[in-house]
mmCIF file of C-alpha atoms in Angstrom:
data_model
loop_
_atom_site.group_PDB
_atom_site.id
_atom_site.type_symbol
_atom_site.label_atom_id
_atom_site.label_comp_id
_atom_site.label_asym_id
_atom_site.label_seq_id
_atom_site.Cartn_x
_atom_site.Cartn_y
_atom_site.Cartn_z
ATOM 1 C CA MET A 177 21.057 62.242 -17.543
ATOM 2 C CA GLY A 178 22.760 59.373 -18.547
ATOM 3 C CA TYR A 179 21.601 57.187 -21.644
ATOM 4 C CA ARG A 180 22.147 53.587 -22.592
ATOM 5 C CA TYR A 181 20.785 53.792 -25.934
ATOM 6 C CA ILE A 182 20.761 57.378 -27.215
ATOM 7 C CA GLY A 183 23.305 60.177 -27.391
ATOM 8 C CA TYR A 184 22.081 63.813 -26.686
ATOM 9 C CA GLU A 185 23.996 67.107 -27.177
ATOM 10 C CA THR A 186 23.351 70.838 -27.905
ATOM 11 C CA LEU A 187 24.691 72.660 -30.590
ATOM 12 C CA GLU A 188 24.960 76.397 -31.788
ATOM 13 C CA GLY A 189 24.927 78.002 -28.637
ATOM 14 C CA GLY A 190 22.120 75.668 -27.500
ATOM 15 C CA ARG A 191 19.652 76.155 -30.022
ATOM 16 C CA ILE A 192 19.830 73.157 -31.687
ATOM 17 C CA ALA A 193 19.491 69.712 -29.712
ATOM 18 C CA ARG A 194 20.834 66.417 -31.202
ATOM 19 C CA ILE A 195 19.473 63.178 -30.608
ATOM 20 C CA THR A 196 21.501 59.988 -31.912
ATOM 21 C CA LEU A 197 19.852 56.672 -31.901
ATOM 22 C CA ASP A 198 22.913 54.657 -30.546
ATOM 23 C CA ARG A 199 22.513 50.810 -31.174
ATOM 24 C CA PRO A 200 24.541 50.444 -34.412
ATOM 25 C CA GLN A 201 25.159 47.035 -33.799
ATOM 26 C CA ALA A 202 21.327 46.237 -34.162
ATOM 27 C CA ARG A 203 21.052 49.040 -36.835
ATOM 28 C CA ASN A 204 19.397 51.136 -34.374
ATOM 29 C CA ALA A 205 16.283 48.619 -34.327
ATOM 30 C CA GLN A 206 13.958 49.979 -31.545
ATOM 31 C CA ASN A 207 13.984 47.858 -28.373
ATOM 32 C CA ARG A 208 11.992 49.464 -25.561
ATOM 33 C CA GLY A 209 14.623 51.147 -23.758
ATOM 34 C CA LEU A 210 15.475 52.901 -26.898
ATOM 35 C CA LEU A 211 11.972 53.971 -27.172
ATOM 36 C CA VAL A 212 11.800 55.120 -23.437
ATOM 37 C CA GLU A 213 14.928 56.945 -23.515
ATOM 38 C CA LEU A 214 14.055 58.770 -26.794
ATOM 39 C CA GLY A 215 10.810 59.672 -25.501
ATOM 40 C CA GLU A 216 12.847 61.176 -22.473
ATOM 41 C CA ALA A 217 15.113 63.146 -24.669
ATOM 42 C CA PHE A 218 12.386 64.704 -26.793
ATOM 43 C CA GLU A 219 11.125 65.892 -23.556
ATOM 44 C CA ARG A 220 14.158 67.191 -22.260
ATOM 45 C CA ALA A 221 14.379 69.051 -25.530
ATOM 46 C CA GLU A 222 11.152 70.354 -25.244
ATOM 47 C CA ALA A 223 11.533 71.763 -21.928
ATOM 48 C CA ASP A 224 14.833 73.525 -22.724
ATOM 49 C CA ASP A 225 13.532 77.134 -23.691
ATOM 50 C CA THR A 226 17.116 77.716 -25.705
ATOM 51 C CA VAL A 227 16.664 74.773 -27.608
ATOM 52 C CA ARG A 228 14.347 75.722 -30.861
ATOM 53 C CA VAL A 229 15.356 72.745 -33.221
ATOM 54 C CA VAL A 230 15.963 69.162 -32.418
ATOM 55 C CA ILE A 231 17.657 66.904 -35.029
ATOM 56 C CA LEU A 232 16.843 62.944 -34.879
ATOM 57 C CA ARG A 233 19.663 60.705 -36.344
ATOM 58 C CA GLY A 234 21.066 57.192 -36.116
ATOM 59 C CA ALA A 235 24.757 56.018 -35.666
ATOM 60 C CA GLY A 236 26.070 53.296 -37.455
ATOM 61 C CA THR A 237 25.086 52.031 -41.159
ATOM 62 C CA SER A 238 21.273 53.001 -40.743
ATOM 63 C CA PHE A 239 18.959 55.079 -39.176
ATOM 64 C CA SER A 240 16.741 52.464 -37.809
ATOM 65 C CA ALA A 241 15.520 48.888 -39.157
ATOM 66 C CA GLY A 242 12.232 49.078 -37.459
ATOM 67 C CA HIS A 243 10.931 47.474 -34.280
ATOM 68 C CA ASP A 244 13.519 45.146 -32.373
ATOM 69 C CA LEU A 245 11.870 41.714 -32.945
ATOM 70 C CA GLY A 246 14.479 39.460 -31.480
ATOM 71 C CA THR A 247 17.860 40.865 -30.104
ATOM 72 C CA ALA A 248 18.838 39.141 -26.731
ATOM 73 C CA GLU A 249 18.423 42.675 -25.455
ATOM 74 C CA SER A 250 14.954 43.225 -26.597
ATOM 75 C CA LEU A 251 14.098 39.596 -25.367
ATOM 76 C CA ALA A 252 15.704 40.305 -21.657
ATOM 77 C CA GLU A 253 13.751 43.292 -21.565
ATOM 78 C CA ARG A 254 10.681 41.255 -21.768
ATOM 79 C CA GLU A 255 11.143 38.148 -19.293
ATOM 80 C CA PRO A 256 11.559 38.353 -15.697
ATOM 81 C CA GLY A 257 15.194 38.865 -14.461
ATOM 82 C CA PRO A 258 17.494 41.735 -13.861
ATOM 83 C CA ASP A 259 17.304 43.107 -17.337
ATOM 84 C CA LEU A 260 13.354 43.316 -17.255
ATOM 85 C CA HIS A 261 12.155 46.581 -18.338
ATOM 86 C CA PRO A 262 9.879 48.255 -15.826
ATOM 87 C CA THR A 263 7.577 49.139 -18.762
ATOM 88 C CA TYR A 264 6.795 45.412 -19.317
ATOM 89 C CA GLN A 265 4.949 45.676 -15.797
ATOM 90 C CA CYS A 266 2.572 47.974 -16.383
ATOM 91 C CA ASN A 267 0.221 50.109 -19.046
ATOM 92 C CA GLY A 268 -1.629 46.383 -20.054
ATOM 93 C CA SER A 269 1.454 44.335 -20.053
ATOM 94 C CA THR A 270 0.145 41.911 -17.235
ATOM 95 C CA LEU A 271 -3.480 41.728 -18.960
ATOM 96 C CA GLY A 272 -4.380 38.859 -20.871
ATOM 97 C CA GLY A 273 -6.120 38.520 -24.322
ATOM 98 C CA SER A 274 -5.674 41.334 -26.812
ATOM 99 C CA GLU A 275 -5.752 43.954 -24.180
ATOM 100 C CA GLY A 276 -2.343 43.736 -22.981
ATOM 101 C CA ARG A 277 -0.734 43.799 -26.662
ATOM 102 C CA VAL A 278 -3.302 46.752 -27.574
ATOM 103 C CA ARG A 279 -2.477 49.089 -24.896
ATOM 104 C CA GLN A 280 1.160 48.296 -24.755
ATOM 105 C CA GLU A 281 1.387 49.152 -28.749
ATOM 106 C CA TRP A 282 -0.867 52.421 -27.972
ATOM 107 C CA HIS A 283 1.586 53.769 -25.404
ATOM 108 C CA TYR A 284 4.875 52.955 -26.927
ATOM 109 C CA TYR A 285 4.371 52.408 -30.433
ATOM 110 C CA TYR A 286 1.805 54.724 -31.157
ATOM 111 C CA GLU A 287 0.759 57.546 -28.943
ATOM 112 C CA ASN A 288 4.712 58.255 -28.315
ATOM 113 C CA THR A 289 5.073 58.784 -31.971
ATOM 114 C CA LYS A 290 1.847 61.109 -31.957
ATOM 115 C CA ARG A 291 3.339 62.915 -29.039
ATOM 116 C CA TRP A 292 6.425 63.384 -30.973
ATOM 117 C CA ARG A 293 4.822 64.644 -34.092
ATOM 118 C CA ASN A 294 3.295 67.494 -31.989
ATOM 119 C CA LEU A 295 6.491 68.251 -29.918
ATOM 120 C CA ARG A 296 6.560 72.031 -29.320
ATOM 121 C CA LYS A 297 9.755 72.470 -31.002
ATOM 122 C CA ILE A 298 10.546 72.170 -34.913
ATOM 123 C CA THR A 299 12.358 68.532 -35.458
ATOM 124 C CA ILE A 300 14.436 67.306 -38.132
ATOM 125 C CA ALA A 301 15.095 63.644 -39.149
ATOM 126 C CA GLN A 302 18.581 63.345 -40.699
ATOM 127 C CA VAL A 303 18.226 59.597 -42.035
ATOM 128 C CA HIS A 304 20.647 57.301 -44.118
ATOM 129 C CA GLY A 305 21.015 53.805 -45.212
ATOM 130 C CA ASN A 306 17.946 51.627 -44.281
ATOM 131 C CA VAL A 307 14.858 53.566 -43.005
ATOM 132 C CA LEU A 308 12.574 50.307 -42.463
ATOM 133 C CA SER A 309 9.019 50.020 -41.115
ATOM 134 C CA ALA A 310 8.916 51.333 -37.528
ATOM 135 C CA GLY A 311 11.999 53.463 -38.805
ATOM 136 C CA LEU A 312 9.534 55.374 -40.906
ATOM 137 C CA MET A 313 7.772 56.112 -37.936
ATOM 138 C CA LEU A 314 10.442 58.017 -36.243
ATOM 139 C CA MET A 315 11.216 59.860 -39.589
ATOM 140 C CA TRP A 316 7.604 60.890 -40.116
ATOM 141 C CA CYS A 317 6.848 62.235 -37.092
ATOM 142 C CA CYS A 318 9.560 64.829 -37.651
ATOM 143 C CA ASP A 319 8.671 68.212 -39.234
ATOM 144 C CA LEU A 320 11.413 67.811 -41.879
ATOM 145 C CA ILE A 321 13.467 65.301 -43.108
ATOM 146 C CA VAL A 322 16.760 65.284 -44.542
ATOM 147 C CA ALA A 323 18.418 62.141 -46.510
ATOM 148 C CA ALA A 324 21.589 60.794 -47.236
ATOM 149 C CA GLU A 325 22.228 59.541 -51.045
ATOM 150 C CA ASP A 326 22.214 56.106 -50.002
ATOM 151 C CA SER A 327 18.977 55.909 -47.890
ATOM 152 C CA VAL A 328 16.454 53.222 -48.591
ATOM 153 C CA PHE A 329 12.723 53.560 -47.393
ATOM 154 C CA ALA A 330 10.757 50.719 -47.211
ATOM 155 C CA ASP A 331 7.892 49.046 -45.062
ATOM 156 C CA VAL A 332 8.250 45.226 -45.390
ATOM 157 C CA VAL A 333 5.926 44.235 -42.384
ATOM 158 C CA GLY A 334 3.184 43.046 -45.305
ATOM 159 C CA THR A 335 5.359 40.837 -47.166
ATOM 160 C CA ARG A 336 7.354 39.738 -44.016
ATOM 161 C CA LEU A 337 5.085 39.637 -41.220
ATOM 162 C CA GLY A 338 1.587 39.624 -42.904
ATOM 163 C CA MET A 339 0.589 43.068 -41.277
ATOM 164 C CA CYS A 340 -0.869 45.991 -42.742
ATOM 165 C CA GLY A 341 1.708 48.491 -42.082
ATOM 166 C CA VAL A 342 3.352 49.994 -38.909
ATOM 167 C CA GLU A 343 1.189 51.218 -35.988
ATOM 168 C CA TYR A 344 1.727 54.967 -36.760
ATOM 169 C CA PHE A 345 0.317 54.516 -40.281
ATOM 170 C CA ALA A 346 0.939 57.853 -42.189
ATOM 171 C CA HIS A 347 1.879 55.750 -45.600
ATOM 172 C CA PRO A 348 -0.864 57.278 -47.649
ATOM 173 C CA TRP A 349 0.047 61.094 -46.474
ATOM 174 C CA GLU A 350 3.708 60.260 -47.101
ATOM 175 C CA PHE A 351 3.744 58.395 -50.061
ATOM 176 C CA GLY A 352 0.122 59.001 -51.671
ATOM 177 C CA PRO A 353 -2.453 56.405 -51.731
ATOM 178 C CA ARG A 354 -1.466 54.311 -55.028
ATOM 179 C CA LYS A 355 2.218 54.218 -53.887
ATOM 180 C CA ALA A 356 1.580 53.264 -50.294
ATOM 181 C CA LYS A 357 -0.433 50.359 -51.587
ATOM 182 C CA GLU A 358 2.115 49.037 -54.242
ATOM 183 C CA LEU A 359 5.099 49.432 -51.435
ATOM 184 C CA LEU A 360 3.183 47.636 -48.829
ATOM 185 C CA LEU A 361 1.805 45.045 -51.180
ATOM 186 C CA THR A 362 5.211 44.260 -52.785
ATOM 187 C CA GLY A 363 7.855 45.259 -49.756
ATOM 188 C CA ASP A 364 9.855 47.326 -52.436
ATOM 189 C CA SER A 365 11.409 50.499 -51.636
ATOM 190 C CA LEU A 366 12.379 54.359 -52.507
ATOM 191 C CA GLY A 367 15.424 56.048 -52.572
ATOM 192 C CA ALA A 368 16.315 59.312 -51.801
ATOM 193 C CA ASP A 369 15.853 61.157 -54.837
ATOM 194 C CA GLU A 370 12.417 59.248 -55.362
ATOM 195 C CA ALA A 371 11.459 60.627 -51.817
ATOM 196 C CA HIS A 372 12.808 63.995 -52.621
ATOM 197 C CA ALA A 373 10.303 63.902 -55.784
ATOM 198 C CA LEU A 374 7.372 62.987 -53.789
ATOM 199 C CA GLY A 375 8.091 65.874 -51.072
ATOM 200 C CA MET A 376 8.712 63.508 -48.469
ATOM 201 C CA VAL A 377 12.143 64.560 -48.114
ATOM 202 C CA SER A 378 13.297 68.367 -47.755
ATOM 203 C CA LYS A 379 17.244 67.934 -48.893
ATOM 204 C CA VAL A 380 19.623 65.013 -50.212
ATOM 205 C CA PHE A 381 23.256 65.383 -49.143
ATOM 206 C CA GLY A 382 26.121 63.004 -49.672
ATOM 207 C CA ALA A 383 27.113 60.672 -46.672
ATOM 208 C CA ASP A 384 30.088 62.709 -45.744
ATOM 209 C CA GLU A 385 28.480 65.876 -45.386
ATOM 210 C CA ILE A 386 24.908 65.183 -44.042
ATOM 211 C CA SER A 387 25.802 65.885 -40.742
ATOM 212 C CA GLU A 388 27.610 69.241 -41.437
ATOM 213 C CA HIS A 389 24.897 70.345 -43.620
ATOM 214 C CA THR A 390 21.875 69.036 -41.422
ATOM 215 C CA VAL A 391 23.191 71.658 -38.603
ATOM 216 C CA ASP A 392 23.361 74.312 -41.163
ATOM 217 C CA PHE A 393 19.812 73.774 -42.527
ATOM 218 C CA ALA A 394 18.563 73.479 -38.611
ATOM 219 C CA ALA A 395 20.698 76.686 -37.754
ATOM 220 C CA ARG A 396 18.643 78.284 -40.516
ATOM 221 C CA VAL A 397 15.362 77.142 -39.382
ATOM 222 C CA ALA A 398 16.317 78.169 -35.410
ATOM 223 C CA LYS A 399 16.804 81.865 -36.880
ATOM 224 C CA LEU A 400 12.980 82.229 -37.090
ATOM 225 C CA PRO A 401 11.602 83.361 -33.838
ATOM 226 C CA SER A 402 10.281 80.290 -31.687
ATOM 227 C CA MET A 403 6.793 81.577 -31.538
ATOM 228 C CA ALA A 404 6.507 82.216 -35.421
ATOM 229 C CA ALA A 405 8.181 78.762 -35.965
ATOM 230 C CA LEU A 406 5.609 76.972 -33.370
ATOM 231 C CA LEU A 407 2.524 78.460 -35.148
ATOM 232 C CA ILE A 408 3.661 77.748 -38.761
ATOM 233 C CA LYS A 409 4.361 74.251 -37.270
ATOM 234 C CA GLU A 410 0.813 74.073 -35.847
ATOM 235 C CA SER A 411 -0.978 75.932 -38.776
ATOM 236 C CA VAL A 412 0.314 72.852 -40.981
ATOM 237 C CA ASN A 413 -0.599 70.193 -38.554
ATOM 238 C CA GLN A 414 -3.905 71.695 -37.590
ATOM 239 C CA ALA A 415 -4.851 71.549 -41.661
ATOM 240 C CA GLN A 416 -3.497 68.073 -42.040
ATOM 241 C CA ASP A 417 -5.649 67.024 -39.151
ATOM 242 C CA ALA A 418 -8.865 68.702 -40.652
ATOM 243 C CA MET A 419 -8.037 66.540 -43.574
ATOM 244 C CA GLY A 420 -8.565 63.749 -41.722
ATOM 245 C CA PHE A 421 -4.781 62.837 -40.501
ATOM 246 C CA SER A 422 -5.354 62.135 -37.064
ATOM 247 C CA THR A 423 -8.671 60.551 -37.275
ATOM 248 C CA ALA A 424 -7.263 58.156 -40.069
ATOM 249 C CA LEU A 425 -4.199 57.263 -37.888
ATOM 250 C CA ASP A 426 -6.429 56.151 -34.868
ATOM 251 C CA SER A 427 -8.551 54.107 -37.496
ATOM 252 C CA CYS A 428 -5.619 52.442 -38.903
ATOM 253 C CA PHE A 429 -4.221 51.533 -35.487
ATOM 254 C CA THR A 430 -7.323 49.766 -34.957
ATOM 255 C CA LEU A 431 -7.131 47.812 -38.120
ATOM 256 C CA HIS A 432 -3.460 47.112 -37.182
ATOM 257 C CA GLN A 433 -4.445 45.439 -33.960
ATOM 258 C CA LEU A 434 -7.356 43.312 -35.919
ATOM 259 C CA ASN A 435 -4.500 42.223 -38.045
ATOM 260 C CA HIS A 436 -2.824 41.079 -34.916
ATOM 261 C CA ALA A 437 -5.603 39.144 -33.477
ATOM 262 C CA HIS A 438 -6.393 37.352 -36.812
ATOM 263 C CA TRP A 439 -2.916 35.784 -36.657
ATOM 264 C CA SER A 440 -3.294 34.892 -32.722
ATOM 265 C CA GLU A 441 -6.612 33.478 -33.869
ATOM 266 C CA VAL A 442 -5.111 31.546 -36.789
ATOM 267 C CA SER A 443 -2.103 30.187 -34.946
ATOM 268 C CA GLY A 444 -4.084 29.124 -31.623
ATOM 269 C CA GLY A 445 -2.261 32.171 -29.685
ATOM 270 C CA GLN A 446 1.064 30.856 -30.611
ATOM 271 C CA VAL A 447 2.020 34.193 -32.864
ATOM 272 C CA TYR A 448 0.392 37.413 -33.306
ATOM 273 C CA VAL A 449 2.281 38.263 -36.752
ATOM 274 C CA GLY A 450 2.336 35.986 -39.808
ATOM 275 C CA THR A 451 5.308 33.529 -40.393
ATOM 276 C CA ALA A 452 6.805 31.541 -42.808
ATOM 277 C CA ASP A 453 4.253 28.771 -41.993
ATOM 278 C CA TYR A 454 1.695 30.882 -43.710
ATOM 279 C CA GLY A 455 3.679 31.768 -46.894
ATOM 280 C CA LEU A 456 5.283 34.568 -45.837
ATOM 281 C CA ASP A 457 9.120 35.144 -46.372
ATOM 282 C CA ASP A 458 10.890 34.319 -43.138
ATOM 283 C CA TRP A 459 12.317 38.044 -41.824
ATOM 284 C CA ARG A 460 15.279 36.411 -40.384
ATOM 285 C CA ALA A 461 16.339 35.460 -43.842
ATOM 286 C CA ALA A 462 14.377 37.092 -46.308
ATOM 287 C CA PRO A 463 15.402 37.963 -49.677
ATOM 288 C CA ALA A 464 16.701 41.764 -50.374
ATOM 289 C CA ILE A 465 14.512 44.743 -50.615
ATOM 290 C CA LEU A 466 14.118 45.354 -54.144
ATOM 291 C CA PRO A 467 13.676 49.345 -55.644
ATOM 292 C CA ALA A 468 10.267 49.876 -56.620
ATOM 293 C CA ARG A 469 10.948 50.600 -60.717
ATOM 294 C CA ARG A 470 8.342 51.590 -63.047
ATOM 295 C CA ASP A 471 9.460 48.968 -65.638
ATOM 296 C CA THR A 472 9.602 45.923 -63.226
ATOM 297 C CA PRO A 473 7.222 43.869 -62.294
#
């Protein structure tokens, strides 16, 4: 299969599939084409009975800077013309009011992320650089996370877009409730060592060795019989769901859409996120993301 926005390869005799987000010029911001290809790549790995572990990583300086809010490619995908992506002609995109947006985000931001969380293979996110907002979603849907020492984790949609987090709202489960509130309300970030201390990240490696060490880590996991690995994954996921994880995700997705509807009403239908006109930092020229320090207001 040919891809435009990702790379796909197999390693270790086919036991490991490695998917690479490949929009380095846009810091792997997630346009529709990338997300659709990523779904196809995950399904390809899932269908391959030789593959036991899937690694997800990003090319360039960052794992992913989140949703693509304005590159030329992303804008062209949404408008009539030769670059119109077919997913903007179905799944609610032709409908008015909030219905179109809700259905589009459900399919391409929310339900796909849940689907990847429940992939029938073990998944490892190999992250580095900025992991921002929707970049967290791609990382969090994986079973394990390996981070480079330079990794920065933050969700800035509250401070820059006036939104209550991203569509796949796993923040309280990954950061803890109070830390999630702090990071969302301030837009501050965590580093790799802090994320490791929280239990969100399994391993931390230097930037020059992370790719090799992630493959070594994946190879260790791939030695486990595939049935045992799947049932371990499913046991943990089902325990998490019994504690309310999936129900909370559904509820918070609805709140996310209410937040969009608020901005749409306030702006007279002009925008569906907050802007600098409403006292927010302009995301195009926003100040640097600050680390969340215990001794800094």
